[in-house]
Short mmCIF file of C-alpha atoms and ligand atoms in Angstrom, two decimals:
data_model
loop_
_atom_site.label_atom_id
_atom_site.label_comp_id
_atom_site.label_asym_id
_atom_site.label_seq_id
_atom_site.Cartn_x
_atom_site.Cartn_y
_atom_site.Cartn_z
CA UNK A 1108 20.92 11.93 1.43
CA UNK A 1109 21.23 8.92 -0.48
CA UNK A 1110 21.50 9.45 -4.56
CA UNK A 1111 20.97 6.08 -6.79
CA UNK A 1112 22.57 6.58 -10.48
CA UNK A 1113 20.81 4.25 -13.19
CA UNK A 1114 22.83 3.79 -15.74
CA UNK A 1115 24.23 1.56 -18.33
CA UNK A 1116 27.65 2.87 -17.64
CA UNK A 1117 28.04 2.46 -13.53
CA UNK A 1118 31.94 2.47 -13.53
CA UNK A 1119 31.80 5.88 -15.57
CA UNK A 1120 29.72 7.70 -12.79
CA UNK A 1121 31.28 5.98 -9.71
CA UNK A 1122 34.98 7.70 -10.74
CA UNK A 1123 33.38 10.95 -9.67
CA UNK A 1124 33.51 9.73 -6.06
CA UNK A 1125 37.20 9.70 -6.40
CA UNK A 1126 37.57 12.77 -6.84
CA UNK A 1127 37.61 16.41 -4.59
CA UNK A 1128 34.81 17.53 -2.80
CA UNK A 1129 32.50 14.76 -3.65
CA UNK A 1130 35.04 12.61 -2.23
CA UNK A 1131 35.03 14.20 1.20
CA UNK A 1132 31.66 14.75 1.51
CA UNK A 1133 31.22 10.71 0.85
CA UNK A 1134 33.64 10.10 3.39
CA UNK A 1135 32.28 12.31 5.57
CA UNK A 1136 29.14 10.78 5.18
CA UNK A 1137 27.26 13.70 4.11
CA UNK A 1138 25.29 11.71 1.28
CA UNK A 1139 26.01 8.30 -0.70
CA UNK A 1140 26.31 8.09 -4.00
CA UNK A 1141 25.40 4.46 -5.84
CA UNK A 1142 25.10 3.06 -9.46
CA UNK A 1143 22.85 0.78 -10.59
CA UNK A 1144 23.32 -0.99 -13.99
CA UNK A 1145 19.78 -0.95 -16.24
CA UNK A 1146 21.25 -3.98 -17.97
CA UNK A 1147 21.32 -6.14 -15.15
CA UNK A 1148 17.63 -6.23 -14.96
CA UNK A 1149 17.24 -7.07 -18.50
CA UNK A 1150 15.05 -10.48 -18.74
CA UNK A 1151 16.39 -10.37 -22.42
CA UNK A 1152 18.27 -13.75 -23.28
CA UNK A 1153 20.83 -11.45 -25.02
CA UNK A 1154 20.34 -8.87 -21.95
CA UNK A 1155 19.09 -6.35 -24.69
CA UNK A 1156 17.93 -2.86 -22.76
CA UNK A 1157 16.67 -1.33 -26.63
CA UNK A 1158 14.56 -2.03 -29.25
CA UNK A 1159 12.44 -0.14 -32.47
CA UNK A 1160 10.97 2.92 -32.33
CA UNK A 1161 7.42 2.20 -32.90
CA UNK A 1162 6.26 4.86 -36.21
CA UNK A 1163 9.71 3.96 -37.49
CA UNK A 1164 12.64 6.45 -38.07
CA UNK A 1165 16.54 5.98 -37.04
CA UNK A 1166 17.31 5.59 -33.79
CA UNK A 1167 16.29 2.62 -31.06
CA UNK A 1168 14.48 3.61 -27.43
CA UNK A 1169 15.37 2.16 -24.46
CA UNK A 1170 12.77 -0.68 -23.83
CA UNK A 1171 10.61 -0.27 -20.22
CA UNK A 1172 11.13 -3.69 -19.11
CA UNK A 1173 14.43 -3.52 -17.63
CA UNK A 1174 13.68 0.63 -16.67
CA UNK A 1175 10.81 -0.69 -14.36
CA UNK A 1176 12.39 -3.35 -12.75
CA UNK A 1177 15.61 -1.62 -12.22
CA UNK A 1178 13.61 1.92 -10.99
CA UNK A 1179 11.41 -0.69 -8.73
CA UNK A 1180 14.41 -2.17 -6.81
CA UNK A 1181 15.68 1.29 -5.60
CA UNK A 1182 12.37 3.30 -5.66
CA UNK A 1183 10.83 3.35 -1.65
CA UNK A 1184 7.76 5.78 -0.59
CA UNK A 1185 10.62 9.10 -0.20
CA UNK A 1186 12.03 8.94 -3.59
CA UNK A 1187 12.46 11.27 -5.75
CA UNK A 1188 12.96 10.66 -9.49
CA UNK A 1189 15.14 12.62 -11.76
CA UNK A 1190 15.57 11.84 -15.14
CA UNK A 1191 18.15 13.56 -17.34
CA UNK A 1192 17.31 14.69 -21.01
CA UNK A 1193 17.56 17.36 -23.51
CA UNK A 1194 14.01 17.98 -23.31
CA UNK A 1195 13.90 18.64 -19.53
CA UNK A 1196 13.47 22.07 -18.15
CA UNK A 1197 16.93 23.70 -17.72
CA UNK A 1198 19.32 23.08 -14.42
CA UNK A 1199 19.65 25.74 -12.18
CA UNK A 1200 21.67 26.95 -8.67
CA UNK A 1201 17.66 27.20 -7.18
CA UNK A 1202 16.75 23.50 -8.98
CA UNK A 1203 19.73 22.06 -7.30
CA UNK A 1204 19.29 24.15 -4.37
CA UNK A 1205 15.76 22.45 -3.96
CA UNK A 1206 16.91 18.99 -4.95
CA UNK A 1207 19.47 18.94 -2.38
CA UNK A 1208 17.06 18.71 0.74
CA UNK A 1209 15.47 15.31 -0.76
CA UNK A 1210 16.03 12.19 1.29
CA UNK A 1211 16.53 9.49 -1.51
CA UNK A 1212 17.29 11.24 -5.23
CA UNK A 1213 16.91 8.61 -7.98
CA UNK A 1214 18.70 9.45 -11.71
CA UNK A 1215 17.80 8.12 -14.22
CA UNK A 1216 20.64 8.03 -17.42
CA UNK A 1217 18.70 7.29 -21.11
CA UNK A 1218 20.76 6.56 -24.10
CA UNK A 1219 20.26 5.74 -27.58
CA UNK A 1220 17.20 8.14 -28.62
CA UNK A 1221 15.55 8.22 -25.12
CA UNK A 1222 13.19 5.96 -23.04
CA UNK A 1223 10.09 4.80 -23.89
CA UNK A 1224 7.48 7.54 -22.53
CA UNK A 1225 5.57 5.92 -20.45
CA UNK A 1226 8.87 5.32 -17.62
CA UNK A 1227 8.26 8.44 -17.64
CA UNK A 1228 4.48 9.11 -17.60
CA UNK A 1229 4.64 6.37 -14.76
CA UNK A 1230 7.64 7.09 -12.73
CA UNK A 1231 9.87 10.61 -13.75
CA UNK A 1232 9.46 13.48 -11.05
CA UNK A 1233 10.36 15.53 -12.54
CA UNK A 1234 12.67 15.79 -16.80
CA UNK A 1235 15.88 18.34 -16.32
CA UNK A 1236 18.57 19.37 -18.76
CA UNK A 1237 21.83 20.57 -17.72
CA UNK A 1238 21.72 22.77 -21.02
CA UNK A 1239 20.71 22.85 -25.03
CA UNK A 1240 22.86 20.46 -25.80
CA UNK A 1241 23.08 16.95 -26.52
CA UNK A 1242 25.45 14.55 -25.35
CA UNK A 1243 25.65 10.92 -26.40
CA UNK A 1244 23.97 9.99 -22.67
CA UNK A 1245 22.66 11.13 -19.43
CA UNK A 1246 25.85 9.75 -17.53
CA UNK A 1247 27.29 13.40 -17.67
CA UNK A 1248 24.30 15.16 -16.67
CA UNK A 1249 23.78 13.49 -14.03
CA UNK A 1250 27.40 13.98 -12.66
CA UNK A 1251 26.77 17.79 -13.81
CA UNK A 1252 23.73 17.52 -11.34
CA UNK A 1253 25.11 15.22 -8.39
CA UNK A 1254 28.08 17.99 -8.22
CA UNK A 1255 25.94 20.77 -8.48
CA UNK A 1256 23.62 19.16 -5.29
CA UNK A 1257 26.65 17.93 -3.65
CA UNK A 1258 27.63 21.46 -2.80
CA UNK A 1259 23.70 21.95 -1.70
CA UNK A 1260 23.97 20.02 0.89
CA UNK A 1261 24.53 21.77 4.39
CA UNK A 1262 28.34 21.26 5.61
CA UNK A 1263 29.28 19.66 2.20
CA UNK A 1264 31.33 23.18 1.50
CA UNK A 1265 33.40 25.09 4.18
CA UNK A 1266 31.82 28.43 4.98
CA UNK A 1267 34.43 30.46 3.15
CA UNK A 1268 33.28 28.18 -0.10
CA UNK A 1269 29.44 28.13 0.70
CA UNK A 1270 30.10 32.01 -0.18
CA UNK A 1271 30.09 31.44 -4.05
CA UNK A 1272 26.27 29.81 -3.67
CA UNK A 1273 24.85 32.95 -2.65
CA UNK A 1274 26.88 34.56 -5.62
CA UNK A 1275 24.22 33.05 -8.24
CA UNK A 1276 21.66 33.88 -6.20
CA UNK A 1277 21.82 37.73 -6.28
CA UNK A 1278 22.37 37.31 -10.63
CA UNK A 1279 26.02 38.28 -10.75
CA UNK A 1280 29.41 37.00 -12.30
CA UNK A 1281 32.41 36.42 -9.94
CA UNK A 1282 34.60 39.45 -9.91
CA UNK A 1283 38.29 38.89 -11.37
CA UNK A 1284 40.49 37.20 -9.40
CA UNK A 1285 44.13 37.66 -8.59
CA UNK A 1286 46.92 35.71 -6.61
CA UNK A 1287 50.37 36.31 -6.22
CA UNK A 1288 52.84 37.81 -8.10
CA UNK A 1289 52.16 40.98 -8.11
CA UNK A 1290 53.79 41.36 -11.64
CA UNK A 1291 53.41 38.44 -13.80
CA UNK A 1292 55.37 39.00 -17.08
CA UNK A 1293 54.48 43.00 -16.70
CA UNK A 1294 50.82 42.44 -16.16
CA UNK A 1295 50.33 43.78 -13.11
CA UNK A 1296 47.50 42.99 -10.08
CA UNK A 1297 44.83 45.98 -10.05
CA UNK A 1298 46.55 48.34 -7.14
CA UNK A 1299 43.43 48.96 -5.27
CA UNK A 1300 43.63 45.53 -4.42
CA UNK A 1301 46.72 45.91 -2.55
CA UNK A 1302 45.80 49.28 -1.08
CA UNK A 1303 44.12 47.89 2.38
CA UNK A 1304 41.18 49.76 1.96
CA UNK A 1305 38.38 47.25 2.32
CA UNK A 1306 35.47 49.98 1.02
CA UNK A 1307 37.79 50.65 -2.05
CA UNK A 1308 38.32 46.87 -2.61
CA UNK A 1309 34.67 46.29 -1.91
CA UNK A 1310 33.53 49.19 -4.63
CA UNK A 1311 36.21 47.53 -7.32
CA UNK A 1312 35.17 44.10 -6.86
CA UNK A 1313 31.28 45.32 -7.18
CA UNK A 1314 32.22 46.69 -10.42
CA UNK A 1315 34.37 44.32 -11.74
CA UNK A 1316 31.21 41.46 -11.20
CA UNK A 1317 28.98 43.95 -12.93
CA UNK A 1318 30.94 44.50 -16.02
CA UNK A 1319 31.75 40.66 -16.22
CA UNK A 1320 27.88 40.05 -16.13
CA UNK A 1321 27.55 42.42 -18.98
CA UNK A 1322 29.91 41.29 -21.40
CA UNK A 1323 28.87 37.31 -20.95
CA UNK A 1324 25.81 37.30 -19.70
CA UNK A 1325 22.98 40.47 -20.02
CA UNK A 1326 20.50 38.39 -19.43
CA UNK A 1327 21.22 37.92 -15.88
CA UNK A 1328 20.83 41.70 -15.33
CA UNK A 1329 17.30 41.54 -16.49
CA UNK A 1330 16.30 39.29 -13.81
CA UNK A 1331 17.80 41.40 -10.97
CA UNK A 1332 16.31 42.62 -8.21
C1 LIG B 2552 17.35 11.24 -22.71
C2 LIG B 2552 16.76 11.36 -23.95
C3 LIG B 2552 20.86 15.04 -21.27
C4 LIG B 2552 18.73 11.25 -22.60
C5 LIG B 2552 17.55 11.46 -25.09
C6 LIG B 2552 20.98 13.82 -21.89
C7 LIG B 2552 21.69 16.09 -23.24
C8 LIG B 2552 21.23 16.19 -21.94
C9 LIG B 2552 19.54 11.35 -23.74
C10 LIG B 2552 18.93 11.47 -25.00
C11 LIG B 2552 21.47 13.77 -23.20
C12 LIG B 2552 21.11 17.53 -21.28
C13 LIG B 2552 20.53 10.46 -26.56
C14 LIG B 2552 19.08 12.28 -27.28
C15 LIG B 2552 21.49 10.81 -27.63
C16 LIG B 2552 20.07 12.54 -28.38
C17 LIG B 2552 21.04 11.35 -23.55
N1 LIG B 2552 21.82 14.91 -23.83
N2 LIG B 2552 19.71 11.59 -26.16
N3 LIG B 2552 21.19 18.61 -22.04
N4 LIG B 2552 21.60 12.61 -23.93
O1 LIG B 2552 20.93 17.59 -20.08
O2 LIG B 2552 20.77 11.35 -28.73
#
C-alpha cells in the first residue's frame, strides 16, 4: 500500500514514520507513507493556498487551485481519496479495517475553515472524522487514521498483537491488565490470575471486559451480538 499525506504541514506528519510500529512496517516495506505540501502547487505570486468565504462570515477556505493540482499529481486510476473533517462520518476499527486493503490511499489535510466544496464534490471518496471534535487541522487525523490502517494491514502486527483487532470487533473493552510485582505498594494482582487455572483466568478476564464496557462505554453492549 502506498498512502500520500496532503498537507500544509509535511514535516509534522513524516515524524510519525520515526516512530514504533509504523516505523517497522515502513522498513519492512509493508506500505509507504509520503507527504505532499498543498503550498507547493500554489500558482499564487505570494504562494497563497486561502482566500474569502464567499456569503461572508469569519474564517478563510482553502482555495481549489492549488487542492486540484496537488490531488492531480498523486491521484492515478486506483486511488482512493480520504479527506479528514469534523463533518465526516465517524472512524471506526471496520472503516480502517476496509481502508487498509486499498492499493494507493490519498489524505487529504484542510485547515483554516475547510476546503472549498467542490474538491470535494469532484474528488473526496469518501469525508471521515476521527471524533466530535475539532482540532486546528486534519494533520492529526490523518496520523489518527494512517496508525489505525497501519495495524490493518496483514503482517504489519505480530500475531500475539493482531489479537487486540478482533477485540473491537466482538464490542468489548480490554480486560485489566497486570504485570509483575505481585504486590505493588499493598495493592495486590487479582489471585486467580496466578492460580494456573486457565478456565478460571478465562471466566475472570470475561468479566472483567464486561464490567469495563459497562462503566465507559454501554453503548457498545447494545450493539452486541
Ligand atoms: C476540514 C474542515 C478533522 C478539516 C474543517 C479535522 C477535526 C477533525 C478541518 C476543519 C479538523 C476530526 C479547521 C474546522 C479548524 C474547524 C481541520 N478537526 N476545521 N474530528 N480540523 O476528524 O476549524
Amino acid at each position: 500500500m502506498r498512502i500520500d499525506v496532503l498537507t500544509l504541514f509535511p514535516e509534522f506528519v513524516d515524524s510519525i514514520k520515526e516512530y514504533s510500529i509504523i516505523k517497522r512496517a515502513i522498513d519492512e516495506e509493508k506500505f509507504t507513507l509520503n507527504t505532499i505540501n498543498i503550498r507547493d502547487f500554489s500558482k499564487n505570486k505570494h504562494k497563497k493556498v486561502d482566500d474569502y468565504s464567499y456569503g461572508g462570515g469569519p474564517g478563510m477556505v482553502m482555495t481549489p487551485q492549488p487542492l486540484a493540482d496537488c490531488i492531480e499529481s498523486v491521484k492515478t486510476e486506483n486511488s482512493f481519496l480520504v479527506y479528514l473533517s469534523p463533518r465526516g462520518k465517524k472512524l471506526t476499527a471496520k472503516t480502517s479495517k476496509s481502508l487498509a486493503s486499498y492499493e494507493h490511499l490519498i489524505l487529504l489535510c484542510g485547515h483554516y475553515e475547510g476546503i472549498d466544496q467542490r474538491i470535494i464534490d469532484l474528488y473526496v471518496d469518501q469525508e471521515i472524522s476521527i471524533g466530535d471534535y475539532v482540532l486546528t487541522g486534519g494533520e492529526l487525523a490523518a496520523m489518527v487514521l494512517i496508525d489505525s490502517v497501519s495495524r490493518m494491514i496483514p503482517g504489519v502486527l505480530g500475531n500475539k498483537e493482531s489479537a487486540d483487532i478482533e477485540s473491537f470487533e466482538d464490542n468489548l473493552l480490554e480486560y485489566d491488565q497486570y504485570t509483575r510485582p505481585e504486590d505493588f505498594r499493598g495493592m495486590k494482582v487479582p489471585s486467580v490470575l496466578l492460580s494456573g487455572n486457565h478456565k478460571k483466568i478465562e471466566e475472570y478476564r470475561k468479566e472483567s471486559s464486561f464490567q469495563r464496557t459497562l462503566e465507559n462505554r454501554p453503548d457498545l453492549l447494545k450493539n452486541k451480538k
